[in-house]
XYZ file of C-alpha atoms in Angstrom:
206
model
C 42.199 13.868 8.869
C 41.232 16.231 6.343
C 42.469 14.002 3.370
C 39.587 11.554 4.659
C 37.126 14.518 5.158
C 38.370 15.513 1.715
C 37.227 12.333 0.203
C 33.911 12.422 1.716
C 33.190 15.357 0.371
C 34.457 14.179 -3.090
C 31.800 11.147 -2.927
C 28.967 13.407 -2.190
C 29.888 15.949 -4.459
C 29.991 13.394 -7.311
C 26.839 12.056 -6.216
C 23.269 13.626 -7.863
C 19.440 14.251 -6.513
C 17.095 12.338 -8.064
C 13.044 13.268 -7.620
C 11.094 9.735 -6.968
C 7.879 9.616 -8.145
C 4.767 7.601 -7.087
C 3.084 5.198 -9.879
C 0.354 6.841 -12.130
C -2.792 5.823 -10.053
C -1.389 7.793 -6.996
C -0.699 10.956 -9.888
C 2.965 10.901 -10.022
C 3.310 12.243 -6.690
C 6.645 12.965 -5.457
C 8.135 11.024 -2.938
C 11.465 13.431 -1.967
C 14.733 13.514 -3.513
C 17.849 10.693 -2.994
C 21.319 10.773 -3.959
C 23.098 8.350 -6.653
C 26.507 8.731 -7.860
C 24.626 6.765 -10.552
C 21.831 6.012 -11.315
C 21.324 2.932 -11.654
C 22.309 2.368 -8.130
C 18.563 3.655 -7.708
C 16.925 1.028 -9.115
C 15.432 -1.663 -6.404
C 15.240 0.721 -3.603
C 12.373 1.283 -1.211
C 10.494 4.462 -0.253
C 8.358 4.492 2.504
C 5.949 7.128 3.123
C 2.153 7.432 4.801
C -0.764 8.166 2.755
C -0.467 11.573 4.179
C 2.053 12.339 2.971
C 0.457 12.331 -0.881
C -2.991 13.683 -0.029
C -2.357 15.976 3.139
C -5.400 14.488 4.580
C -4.307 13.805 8.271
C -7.449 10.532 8.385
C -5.131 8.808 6.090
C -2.270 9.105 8.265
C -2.033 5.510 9.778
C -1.960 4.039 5.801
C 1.769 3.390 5.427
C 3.126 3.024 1.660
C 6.006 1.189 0.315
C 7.087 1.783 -3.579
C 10.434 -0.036 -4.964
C 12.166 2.234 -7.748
C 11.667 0.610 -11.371
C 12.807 2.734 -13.564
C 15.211 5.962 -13.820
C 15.532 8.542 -16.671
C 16.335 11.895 -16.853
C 17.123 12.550 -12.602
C 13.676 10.937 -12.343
C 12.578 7.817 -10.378
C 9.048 6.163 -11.248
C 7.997 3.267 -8.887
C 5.673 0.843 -8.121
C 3.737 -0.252 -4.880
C 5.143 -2.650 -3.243
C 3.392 -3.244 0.049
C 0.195 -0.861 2.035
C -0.061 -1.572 5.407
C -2.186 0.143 8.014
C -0.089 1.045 11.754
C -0.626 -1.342 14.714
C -1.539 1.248 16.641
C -4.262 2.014 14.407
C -5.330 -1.356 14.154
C -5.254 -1.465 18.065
C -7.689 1.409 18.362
C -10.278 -0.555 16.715
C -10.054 -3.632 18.629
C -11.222 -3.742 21.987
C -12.503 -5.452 25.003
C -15.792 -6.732 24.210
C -15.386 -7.054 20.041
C -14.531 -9.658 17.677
C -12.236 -9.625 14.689
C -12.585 -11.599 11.843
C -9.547 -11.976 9.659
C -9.783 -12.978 5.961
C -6.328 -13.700 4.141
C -6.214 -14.687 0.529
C -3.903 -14.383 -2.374
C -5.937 -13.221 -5.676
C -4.554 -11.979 -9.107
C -6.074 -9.084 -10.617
C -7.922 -8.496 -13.962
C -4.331 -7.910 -16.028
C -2.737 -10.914 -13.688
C -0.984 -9.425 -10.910
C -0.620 -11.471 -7.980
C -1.276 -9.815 -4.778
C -1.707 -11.242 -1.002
C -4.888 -9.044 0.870
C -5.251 -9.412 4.456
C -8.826 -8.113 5.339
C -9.887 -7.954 8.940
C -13.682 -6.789 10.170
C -14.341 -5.448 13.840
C -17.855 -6.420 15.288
C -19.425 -4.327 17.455
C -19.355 -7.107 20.199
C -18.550 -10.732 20.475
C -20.133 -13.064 17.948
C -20.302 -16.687 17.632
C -18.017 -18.894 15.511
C -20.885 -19.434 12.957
C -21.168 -15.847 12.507
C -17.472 -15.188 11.969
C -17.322 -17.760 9.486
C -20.416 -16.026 7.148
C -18.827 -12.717 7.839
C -15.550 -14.177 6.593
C -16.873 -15.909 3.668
C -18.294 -12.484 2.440
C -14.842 -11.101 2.702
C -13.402 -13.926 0.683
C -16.070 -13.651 -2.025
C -15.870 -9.762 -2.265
C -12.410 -9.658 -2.571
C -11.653 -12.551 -4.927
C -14.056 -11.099 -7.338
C -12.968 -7.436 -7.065
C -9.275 -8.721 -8.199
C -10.347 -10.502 -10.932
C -12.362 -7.598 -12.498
C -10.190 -4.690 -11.539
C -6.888 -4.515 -12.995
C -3.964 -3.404 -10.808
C -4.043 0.281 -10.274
C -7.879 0.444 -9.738
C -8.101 -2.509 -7.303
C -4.835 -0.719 -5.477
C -6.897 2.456 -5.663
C -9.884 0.762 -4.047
C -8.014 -0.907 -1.250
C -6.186 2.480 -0.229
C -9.022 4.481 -0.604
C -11.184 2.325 1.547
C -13.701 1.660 -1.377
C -13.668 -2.423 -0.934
C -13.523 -2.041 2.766
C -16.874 -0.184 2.903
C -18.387 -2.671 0.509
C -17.152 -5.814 2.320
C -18.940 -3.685 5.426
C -22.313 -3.397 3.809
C -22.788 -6.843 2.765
C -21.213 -8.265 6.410
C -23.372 -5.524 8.588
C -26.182 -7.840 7.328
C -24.654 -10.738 9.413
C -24.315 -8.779 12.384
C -23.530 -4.801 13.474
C -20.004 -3.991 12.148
C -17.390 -1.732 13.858
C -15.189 -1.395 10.818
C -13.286 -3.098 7.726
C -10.341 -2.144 6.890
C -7.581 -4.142 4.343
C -4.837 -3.966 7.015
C -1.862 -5.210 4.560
C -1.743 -5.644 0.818
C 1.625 -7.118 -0.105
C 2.380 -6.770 -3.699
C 3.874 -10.701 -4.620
C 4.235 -10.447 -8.855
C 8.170 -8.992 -8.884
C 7.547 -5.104 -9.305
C 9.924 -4.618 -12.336
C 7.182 -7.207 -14.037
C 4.597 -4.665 -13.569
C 4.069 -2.043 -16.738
C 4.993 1.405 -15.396
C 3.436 4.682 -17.132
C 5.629 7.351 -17.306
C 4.546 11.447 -17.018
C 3.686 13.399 -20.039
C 5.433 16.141 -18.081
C 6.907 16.985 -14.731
C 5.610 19.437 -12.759
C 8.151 21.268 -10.582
């Protein structure tokens, strides 16, 4: 019995903490520490985290984040996004007796040709009529599509998360009829993440 707690305790002694950092347009911010005997054995795994967790603002706490590790040097981890996705229970807050959602999914590569799959969905303020979903949908088609192809990765990424596409899609649909709320419920990263150019820090701040 202690021979086999022995070796346990051999493995995780041998094993190192490495700090996993979030990509450049969310300001290297870091993601906790996991262990690696080495590390390579890093590379391809998934953090998971809520928006919260990087900006401490509790609104953004139904935005769930998942990065895949790209790249390790030096006990650090840098990643890329891999999927954003907003909680059902969020999502279930917004939609209630009496409203409509309109749903909008489309794949769309970005300025610097990443391909990405955005699944918009707007929340009337009561029922409307197929005609009207359709316009309201067609506006989040056209916004979207021609966000991606003049944004490059990070800053359409940035948009999405921070809501700034959302609001826009909301403006230009309130015209068709009194919206509740936008939101981009999932954005699902689909161009292999080790594709993707990562930026590395200057310097790491402890």
């Amino acid at each position: 019995m202690s021979s086999a707690k022995s070796r346990t305790k051999d493995k995780w002694s041998m094993k190192k903490w490495i700090r996993v950092l979030a990509p450049k347009y969310f300001g290297f911010a870091n993601l906790g520490l996991i262990p690696a005997d080495e590390p390579e054995k890093a590379l391809g795994r998934t953090i998971e985290v809520s928006f919260y967790d990087i900006t401490k603002d509790v609104s953004q706490l139904h935005i769930k984040l998942k990065f895949q590790i790209v790249k390790v040097d030096d006990g650090i981890a840098l990643t890329q996004l891999k999927q954003m996705e907003i909680t059902r229970d969020y999502i279930r807050s917004l939609v209630r007796r009496g409203t409509s959602r309109v749903d909008a999914i489309m794949d769309v590569q970005t300025k610097d040709g990443i391909k990405l799959r955005v699944m918009t969905m707007a929340v009337t303020l009561s029922r409307i009529k197929t005609s009207q979903k359709k316009a309201i949908r067609k506006i989040m088609f056209q916004i979207i599509e021609e966000r991606a192809s003049q944004l490059d990765f990070a800053t359409f990424v940035q948009q999405v998360v921070l809501g700034t596409i959302a609001t826009d899609i909301q403006m230009q649909a309130k015209k068709i009829y009194p919206i509740k709320k936008v939101e981009v419920y999932k954005l699902k990263v689909l161009t292999p993440t080790y594709e993707i150019p990562v930026a590395a820090p200057e310097k790491i701040v402890a």
